[in-house]
Tab-separated table of C-alpha atoms and ligand atoms in Angstrom:
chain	number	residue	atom	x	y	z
A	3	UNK	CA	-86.106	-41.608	37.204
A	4	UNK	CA	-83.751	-39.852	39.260
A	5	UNK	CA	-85.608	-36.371	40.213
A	6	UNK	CA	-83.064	-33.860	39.244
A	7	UNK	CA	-85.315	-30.707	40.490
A	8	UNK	CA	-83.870	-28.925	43.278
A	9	UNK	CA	-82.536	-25.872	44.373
A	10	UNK	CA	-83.591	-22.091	45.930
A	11	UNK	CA	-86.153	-21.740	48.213
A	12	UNK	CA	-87.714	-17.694	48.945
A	13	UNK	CA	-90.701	-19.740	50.786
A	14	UNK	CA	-94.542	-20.500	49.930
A	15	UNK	CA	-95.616	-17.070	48.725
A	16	UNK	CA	-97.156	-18.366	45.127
A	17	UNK	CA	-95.171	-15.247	43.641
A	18	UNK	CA	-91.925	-16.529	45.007
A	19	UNK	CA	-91.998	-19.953	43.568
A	20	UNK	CA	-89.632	-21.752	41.240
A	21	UNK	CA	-90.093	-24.392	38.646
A	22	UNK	CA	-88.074	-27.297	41.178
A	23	UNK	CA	-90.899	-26.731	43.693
A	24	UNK	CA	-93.848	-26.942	41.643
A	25	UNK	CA	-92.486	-29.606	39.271
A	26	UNK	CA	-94.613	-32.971	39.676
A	27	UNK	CA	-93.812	-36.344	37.379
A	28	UNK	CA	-96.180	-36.081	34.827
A	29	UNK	CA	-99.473	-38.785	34.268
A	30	UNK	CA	-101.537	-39.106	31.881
A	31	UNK	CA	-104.436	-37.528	33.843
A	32	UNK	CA	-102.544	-34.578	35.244
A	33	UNK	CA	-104.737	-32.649	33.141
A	34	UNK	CA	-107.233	-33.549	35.477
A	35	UNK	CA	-105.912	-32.260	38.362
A	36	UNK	CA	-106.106	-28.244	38.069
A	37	UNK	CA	-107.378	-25.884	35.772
A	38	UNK	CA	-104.144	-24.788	34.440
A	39	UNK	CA	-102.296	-26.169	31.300
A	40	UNK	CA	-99.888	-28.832	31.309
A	41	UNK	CA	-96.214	-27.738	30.402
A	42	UNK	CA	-94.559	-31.387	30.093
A	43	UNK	CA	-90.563	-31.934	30.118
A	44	UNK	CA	-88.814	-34.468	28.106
A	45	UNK	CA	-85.923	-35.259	27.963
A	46	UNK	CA	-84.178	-36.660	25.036
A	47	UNK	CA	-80.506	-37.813	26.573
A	48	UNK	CA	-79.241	-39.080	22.934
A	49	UNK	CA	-76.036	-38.105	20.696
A	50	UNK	CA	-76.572	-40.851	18.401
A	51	UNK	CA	-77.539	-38.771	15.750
A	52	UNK	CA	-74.568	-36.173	16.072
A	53	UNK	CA	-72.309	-39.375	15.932
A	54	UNK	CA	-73.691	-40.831	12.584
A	55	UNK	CA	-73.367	-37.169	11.529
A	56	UNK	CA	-70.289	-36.484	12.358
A	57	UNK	CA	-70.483	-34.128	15.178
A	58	UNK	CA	-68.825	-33.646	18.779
A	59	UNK	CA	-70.200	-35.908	21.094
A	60	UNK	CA	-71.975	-34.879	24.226
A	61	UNK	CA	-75.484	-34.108	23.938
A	62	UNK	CA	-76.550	-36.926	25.993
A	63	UNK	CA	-75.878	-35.199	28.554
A	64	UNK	CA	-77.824	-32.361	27.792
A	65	UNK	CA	-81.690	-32.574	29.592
A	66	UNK	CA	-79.826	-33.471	33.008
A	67	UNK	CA	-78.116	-30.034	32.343
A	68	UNK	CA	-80.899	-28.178	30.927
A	69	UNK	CA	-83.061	-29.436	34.167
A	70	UNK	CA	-81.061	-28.128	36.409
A	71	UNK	CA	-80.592	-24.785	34.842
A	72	UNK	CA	-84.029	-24.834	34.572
A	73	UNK	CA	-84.331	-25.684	38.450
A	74	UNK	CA	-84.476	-21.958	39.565
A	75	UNK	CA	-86.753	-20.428	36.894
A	76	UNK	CA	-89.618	-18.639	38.138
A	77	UNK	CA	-92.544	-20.430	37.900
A	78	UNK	CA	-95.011	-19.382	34.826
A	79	UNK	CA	-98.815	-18.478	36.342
A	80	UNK	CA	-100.939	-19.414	33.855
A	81	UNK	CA	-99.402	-23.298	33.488
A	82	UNK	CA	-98.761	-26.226	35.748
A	83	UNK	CA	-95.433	-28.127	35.209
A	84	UNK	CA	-94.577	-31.677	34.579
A	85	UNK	CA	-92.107	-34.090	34.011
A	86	UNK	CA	-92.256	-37.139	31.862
A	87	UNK	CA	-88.555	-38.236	32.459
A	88	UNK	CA	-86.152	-39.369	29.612
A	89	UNK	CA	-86.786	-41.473	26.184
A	90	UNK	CA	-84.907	-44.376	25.421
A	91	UNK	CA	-84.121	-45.542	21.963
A	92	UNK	CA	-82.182	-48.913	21.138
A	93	UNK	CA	-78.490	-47.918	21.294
A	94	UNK	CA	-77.579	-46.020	18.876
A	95	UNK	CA	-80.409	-47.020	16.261
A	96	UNK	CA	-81.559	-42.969	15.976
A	97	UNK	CA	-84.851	-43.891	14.274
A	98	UNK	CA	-85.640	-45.595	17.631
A	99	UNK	CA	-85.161	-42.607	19.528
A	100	UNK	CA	-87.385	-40.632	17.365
A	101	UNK	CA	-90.375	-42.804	17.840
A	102	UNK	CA	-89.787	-43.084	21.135
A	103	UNK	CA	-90.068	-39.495	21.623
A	104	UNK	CA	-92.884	-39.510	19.163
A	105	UNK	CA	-95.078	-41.793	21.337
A	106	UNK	CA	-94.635	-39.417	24.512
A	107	UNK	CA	-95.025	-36.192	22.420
A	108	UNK	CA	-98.433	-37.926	21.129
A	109	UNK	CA	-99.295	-38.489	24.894
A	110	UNK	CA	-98.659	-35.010	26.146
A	111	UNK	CA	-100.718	-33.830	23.274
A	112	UNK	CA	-103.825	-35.805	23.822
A	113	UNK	CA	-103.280	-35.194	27.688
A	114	UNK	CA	-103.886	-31.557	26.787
A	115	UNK	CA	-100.001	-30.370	27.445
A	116	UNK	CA	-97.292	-28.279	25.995
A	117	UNK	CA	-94.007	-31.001	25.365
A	118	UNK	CA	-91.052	-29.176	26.491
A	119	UNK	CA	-88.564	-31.183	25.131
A	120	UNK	CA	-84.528	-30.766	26.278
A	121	UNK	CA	-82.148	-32.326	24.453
A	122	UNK	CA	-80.009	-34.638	22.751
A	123	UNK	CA	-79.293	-34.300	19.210
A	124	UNK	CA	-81.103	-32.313	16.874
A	125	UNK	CA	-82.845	-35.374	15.631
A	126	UNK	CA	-85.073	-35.097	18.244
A	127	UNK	CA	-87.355	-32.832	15.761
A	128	UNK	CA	-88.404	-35.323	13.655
A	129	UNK	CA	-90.104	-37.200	17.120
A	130	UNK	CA	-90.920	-34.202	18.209
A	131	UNK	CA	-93.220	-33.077	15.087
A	132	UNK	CA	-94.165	-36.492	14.409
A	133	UNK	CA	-95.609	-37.112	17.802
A	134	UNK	CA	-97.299	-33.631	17.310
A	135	UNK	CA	-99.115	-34.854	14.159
A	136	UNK	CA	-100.294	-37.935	15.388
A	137	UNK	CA	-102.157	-36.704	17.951
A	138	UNK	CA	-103.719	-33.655	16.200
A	139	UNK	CA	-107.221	-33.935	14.375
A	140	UNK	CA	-106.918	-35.068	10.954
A	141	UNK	CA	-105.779	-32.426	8.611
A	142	UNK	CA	-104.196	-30.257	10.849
A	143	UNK	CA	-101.361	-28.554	9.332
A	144	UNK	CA	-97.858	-28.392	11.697
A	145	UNK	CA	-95.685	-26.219	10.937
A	146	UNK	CA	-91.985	-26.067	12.156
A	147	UNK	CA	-90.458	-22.658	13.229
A	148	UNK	CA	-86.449	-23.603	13.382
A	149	UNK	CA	-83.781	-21.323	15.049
A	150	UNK	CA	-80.624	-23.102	13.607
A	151	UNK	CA	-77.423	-21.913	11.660
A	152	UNK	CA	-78.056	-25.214	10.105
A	153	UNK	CA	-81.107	-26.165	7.478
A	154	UNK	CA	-81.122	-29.626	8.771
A	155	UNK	CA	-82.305	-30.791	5.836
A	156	UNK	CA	-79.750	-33.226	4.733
A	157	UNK	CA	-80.095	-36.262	2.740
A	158	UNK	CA	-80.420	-39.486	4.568
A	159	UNK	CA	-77.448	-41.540	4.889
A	160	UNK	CA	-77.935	-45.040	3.525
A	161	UNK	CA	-81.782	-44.412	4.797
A	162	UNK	CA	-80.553	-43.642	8.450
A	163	UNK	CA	-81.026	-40.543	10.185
A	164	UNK	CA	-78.965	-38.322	12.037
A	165	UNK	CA	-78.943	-34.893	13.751
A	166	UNK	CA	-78.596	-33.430	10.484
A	167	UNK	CA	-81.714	-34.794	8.631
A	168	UNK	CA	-85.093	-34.063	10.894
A	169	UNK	CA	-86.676	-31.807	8.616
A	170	UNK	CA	-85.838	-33.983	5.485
A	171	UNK	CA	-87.607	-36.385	7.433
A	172	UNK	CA	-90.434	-33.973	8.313
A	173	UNK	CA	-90.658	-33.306	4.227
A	174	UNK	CA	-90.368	-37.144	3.386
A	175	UNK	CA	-93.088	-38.098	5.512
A	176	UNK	CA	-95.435	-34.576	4.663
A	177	UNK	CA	-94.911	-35.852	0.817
A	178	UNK	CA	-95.576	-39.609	1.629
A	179	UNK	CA	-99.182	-38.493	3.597
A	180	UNK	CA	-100.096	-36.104	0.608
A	181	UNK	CA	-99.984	-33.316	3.490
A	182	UNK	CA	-97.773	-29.640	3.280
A	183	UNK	CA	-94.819	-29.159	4.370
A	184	UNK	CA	-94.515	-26.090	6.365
A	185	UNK	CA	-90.622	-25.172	8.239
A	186	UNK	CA	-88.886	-21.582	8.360
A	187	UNK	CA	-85.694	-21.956	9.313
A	188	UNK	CA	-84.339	-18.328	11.022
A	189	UNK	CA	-80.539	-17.987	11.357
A	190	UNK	CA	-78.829	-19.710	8.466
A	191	UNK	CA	-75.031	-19.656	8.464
A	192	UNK	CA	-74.312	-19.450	4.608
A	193	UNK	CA	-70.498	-20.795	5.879
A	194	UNK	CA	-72.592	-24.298	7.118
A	195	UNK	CA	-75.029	-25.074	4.384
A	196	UNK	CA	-74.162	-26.037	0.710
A	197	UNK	CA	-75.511	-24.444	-2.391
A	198	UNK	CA	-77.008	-27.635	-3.086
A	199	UNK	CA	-78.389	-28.067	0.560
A	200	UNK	CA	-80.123	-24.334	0.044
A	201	UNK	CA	-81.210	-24.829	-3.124
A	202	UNK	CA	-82.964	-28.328	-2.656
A	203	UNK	CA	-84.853	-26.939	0.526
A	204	UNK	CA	-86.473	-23.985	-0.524
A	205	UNK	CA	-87.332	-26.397	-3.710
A	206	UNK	CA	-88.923	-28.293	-1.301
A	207	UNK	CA	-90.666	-25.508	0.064
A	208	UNK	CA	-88.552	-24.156	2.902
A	209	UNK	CA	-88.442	-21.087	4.081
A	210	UNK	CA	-84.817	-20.168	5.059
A	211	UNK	CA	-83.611	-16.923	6.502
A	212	UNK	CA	-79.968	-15.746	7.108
A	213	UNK	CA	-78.603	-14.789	10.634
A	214	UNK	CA	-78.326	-11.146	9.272
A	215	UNK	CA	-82.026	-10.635	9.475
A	216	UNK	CA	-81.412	-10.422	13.032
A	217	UNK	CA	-80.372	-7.294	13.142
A	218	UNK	CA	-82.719	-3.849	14.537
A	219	UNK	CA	-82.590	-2.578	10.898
A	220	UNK	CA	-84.401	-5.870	9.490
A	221	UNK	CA	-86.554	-6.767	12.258
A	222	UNK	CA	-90.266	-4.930	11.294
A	223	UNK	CA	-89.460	-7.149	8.274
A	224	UNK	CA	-88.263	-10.443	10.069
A	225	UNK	CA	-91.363	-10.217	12.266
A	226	UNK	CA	-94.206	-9.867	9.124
A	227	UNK	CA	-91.983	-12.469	7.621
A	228	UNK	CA	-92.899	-14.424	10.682
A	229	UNK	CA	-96.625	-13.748	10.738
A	230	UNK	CA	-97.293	-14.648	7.758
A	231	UNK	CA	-95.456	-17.987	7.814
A	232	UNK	CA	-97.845	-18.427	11.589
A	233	UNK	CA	-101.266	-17.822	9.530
A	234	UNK	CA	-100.375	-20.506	7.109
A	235	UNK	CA	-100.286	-23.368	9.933
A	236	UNK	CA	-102.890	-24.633	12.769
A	237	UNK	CA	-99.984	-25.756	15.226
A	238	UNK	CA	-96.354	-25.215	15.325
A	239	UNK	CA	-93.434	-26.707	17.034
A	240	UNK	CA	-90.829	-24.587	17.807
A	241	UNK	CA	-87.404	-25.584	18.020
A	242	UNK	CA	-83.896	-24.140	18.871
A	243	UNK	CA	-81.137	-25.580	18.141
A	244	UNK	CA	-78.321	-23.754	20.338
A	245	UNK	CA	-75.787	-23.497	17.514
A	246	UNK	CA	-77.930	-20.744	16.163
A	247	UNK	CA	-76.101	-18.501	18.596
A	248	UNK	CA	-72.602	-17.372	18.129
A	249	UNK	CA	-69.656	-20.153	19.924
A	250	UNK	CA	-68.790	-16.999	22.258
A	251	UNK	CA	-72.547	-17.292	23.818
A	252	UNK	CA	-73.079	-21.002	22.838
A	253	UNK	CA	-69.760	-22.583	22.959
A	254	UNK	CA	-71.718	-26.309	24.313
A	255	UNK	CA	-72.808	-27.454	21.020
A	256	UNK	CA	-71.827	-30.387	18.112
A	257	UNK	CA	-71.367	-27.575	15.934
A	258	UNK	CA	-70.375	-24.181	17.090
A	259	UNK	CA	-70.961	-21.194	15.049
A	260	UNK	CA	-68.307	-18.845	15.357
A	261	UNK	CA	-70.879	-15.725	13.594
A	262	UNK	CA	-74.356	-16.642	14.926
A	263	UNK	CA	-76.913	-14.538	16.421
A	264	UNK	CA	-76.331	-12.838	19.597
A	265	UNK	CA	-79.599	-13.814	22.044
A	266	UNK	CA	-80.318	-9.874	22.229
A	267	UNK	CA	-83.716	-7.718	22.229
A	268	UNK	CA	-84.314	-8.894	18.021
A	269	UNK	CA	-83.805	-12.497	18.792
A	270	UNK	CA	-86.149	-12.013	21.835
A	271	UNK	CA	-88.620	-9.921	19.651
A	272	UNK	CA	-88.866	-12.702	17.659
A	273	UNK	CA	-89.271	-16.030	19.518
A	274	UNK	CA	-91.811	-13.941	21.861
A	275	UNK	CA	-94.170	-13.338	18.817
A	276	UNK	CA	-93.771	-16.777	18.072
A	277	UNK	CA	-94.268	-18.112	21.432
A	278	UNK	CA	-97.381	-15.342	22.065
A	279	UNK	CA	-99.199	-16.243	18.680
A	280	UNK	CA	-101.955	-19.355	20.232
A	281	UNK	CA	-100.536	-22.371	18.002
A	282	UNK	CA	-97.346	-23.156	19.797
A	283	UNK	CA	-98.126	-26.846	20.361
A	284	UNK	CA	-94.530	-27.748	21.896
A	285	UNK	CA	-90.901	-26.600	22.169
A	286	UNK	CA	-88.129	-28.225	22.076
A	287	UNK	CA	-84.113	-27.507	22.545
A	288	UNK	CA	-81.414	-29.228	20.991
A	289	UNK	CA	-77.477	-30.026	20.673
A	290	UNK	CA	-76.685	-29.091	24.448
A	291	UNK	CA	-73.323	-31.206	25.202
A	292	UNK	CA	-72.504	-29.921	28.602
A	293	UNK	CA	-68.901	-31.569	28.108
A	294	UNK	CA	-68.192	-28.967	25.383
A	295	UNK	CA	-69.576	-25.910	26.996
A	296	UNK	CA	-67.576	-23.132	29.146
A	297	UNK	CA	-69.105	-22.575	32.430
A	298	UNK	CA	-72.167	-24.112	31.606
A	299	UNK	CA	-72.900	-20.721	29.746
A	300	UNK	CA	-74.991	-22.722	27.122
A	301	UNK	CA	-77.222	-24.545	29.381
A	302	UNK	CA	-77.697	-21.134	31.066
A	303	UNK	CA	-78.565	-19.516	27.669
A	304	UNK	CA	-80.923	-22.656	27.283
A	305	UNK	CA	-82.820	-22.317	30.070
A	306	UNK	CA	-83.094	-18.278	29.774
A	307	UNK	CA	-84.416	-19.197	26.519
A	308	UNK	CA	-87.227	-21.309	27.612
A	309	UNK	CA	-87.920	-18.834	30.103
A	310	UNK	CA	-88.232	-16.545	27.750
A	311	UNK	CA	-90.593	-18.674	25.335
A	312	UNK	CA	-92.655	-20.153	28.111
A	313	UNK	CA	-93.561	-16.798	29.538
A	314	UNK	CA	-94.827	-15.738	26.599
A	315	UNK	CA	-97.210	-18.854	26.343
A	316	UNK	CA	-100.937	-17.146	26.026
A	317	UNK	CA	-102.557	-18.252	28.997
A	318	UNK	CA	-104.661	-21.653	27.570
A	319	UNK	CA	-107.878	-23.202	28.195
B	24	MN	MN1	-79.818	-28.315	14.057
């Protein structure tokens, strides 16, 4: 792969050092080689599944762009970085791409590492938490914590995915294995989802709350509302889809949303508990399109995101 990691150097001092000079490709045995926990990029370059759903092309652009925002991030001191490079899927065959990223994910995992997956279409999720469960111990119940104005929970087209169908895909296979089905979705747009859409997903057992909950007046509640969704699960992927944030922040996405969130204190509140609660088994951010952003504000808001997550990671084993 081309090694996209480069950029400011302050010198050797440990304290002083950012993720381009401590990123290494990853290997299966990294784990081996230090005492601190993998972190493991993946890229997902893929807008197939915005395509077959519709959306503004671009995403597969996105982990190039999300690399090198991430380029000049301090490092974190409790975990080594990696990176795995880019999936491939067969064209534009989505369900490729997902297994794909599915195998890596299941890699990482049993290597002992977080996936930090950068993306590509939202359909990424469904690899994502399907890799995840693979590798866990039988039993193990992954949950999905989703920032997104959208529930994502759409009905397969013909039986093919898209960027609008990983956690329908999540729910298919949790009900085909006889396993739960655990996803809180936090910042709906009511203008984006269907009656029918919100009705059939908390039917299904999702757990959907509006972007108004992030607001200083709801947030005590939005953050027990969290807890208690984290004790019912052993592992959790998080993911954030950038359209959860308003267009004027996040203008680089498939499907801007002209009222999202604002990334403020609340929002941060919120994805630190998450991030800080011990079962975070990988993150993952979606539906960058660097062709569609403004002064690659979104990519920035990406990477200040992971940041954000990432150093909030309890320190592991
Ligand atoms: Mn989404």
């Amino acid at each position: 792969m081309t090694w996209l990691w480069r950029g400011r150097d302050d010198g050797p001092d440990p304290a002083a050092q950012r993720w381009h000079q401590v990123m290494r490709p990853w290997d299966a045995l990294a784990h081996t080689h230090g005492r601190k926990r993998p972190i493991v990029v993946i890229g997902y370059p893929s807008d197939a599944g915005v395509r077959a759903n519709f959306g503004r092309a671009g995403s597969f652009e996105g982990p190039l762009v999300l690399r090198t925002a991430c380029a000049n991030l301090p490092v974190p001191t409790a975990y080594a970085l990696f990176d795995a490079g880019d999936v491939a899927g067969a064209g534009d065959d989505v369900e490729t791409w997902q297994q794909s990223l599915a195998a890596v994910v299941a890699a990482v995992r049993a290597g002992g590492g977080i996936p930090l997956i950068l993306g590509g279409g939202h359909d990424q999720a469904f690899g994502h938490w399907l890799g995840t469960i693979q590798a866990a111990s039988p039993g193990t119940i992954v949950g999905c914590i989703n920032f997104d104005a959208h529930i994502d929970m759409r009905p397969l087209q013909s039986g093919r995915a898209n960027s609008g169908t990983p956690f329908a895909q999540v729910q298919g296979w949790s009900t085909a294995h006889a396993r739960p089905f655990k996803y809180l979705l936090l910042g709906m747009q009511p203008a984006h989802n269907t009656p029918a859409l919100i009705h059939a997903a908390a039917a299904a057992g999702a757990q959907l709350v509006d972007a108004d909950a992030f607001h200083p007046s709801e947030e005590t509640a939005l953050l027990q509302l969290v807890d208690r969704f984290i004790a019912g699960v052993d592992l959790l992927c998080l993911s954030v889809d950038l359209d959860v944030f308003s267009a004027a922040t996040a203008p680089g996405v498939s499907a801007p949303s002209p009222m999202g969130i604002a990334p403020d204190a609340t929002f941060r509140r919120v994805i630190r508990r998450i991030a800080a609660c011990g079962k975070v088994s990988g993150v993952e951010i979606a539906e960058c399109a660097p062709c569609l952003d403004i002064g690659g504000r979104t990519a920035r808001l990406g990477a200040a995101v992971v940041d954000t997550i990432v150093r909030s990671l309890p320190a592991g084993p």
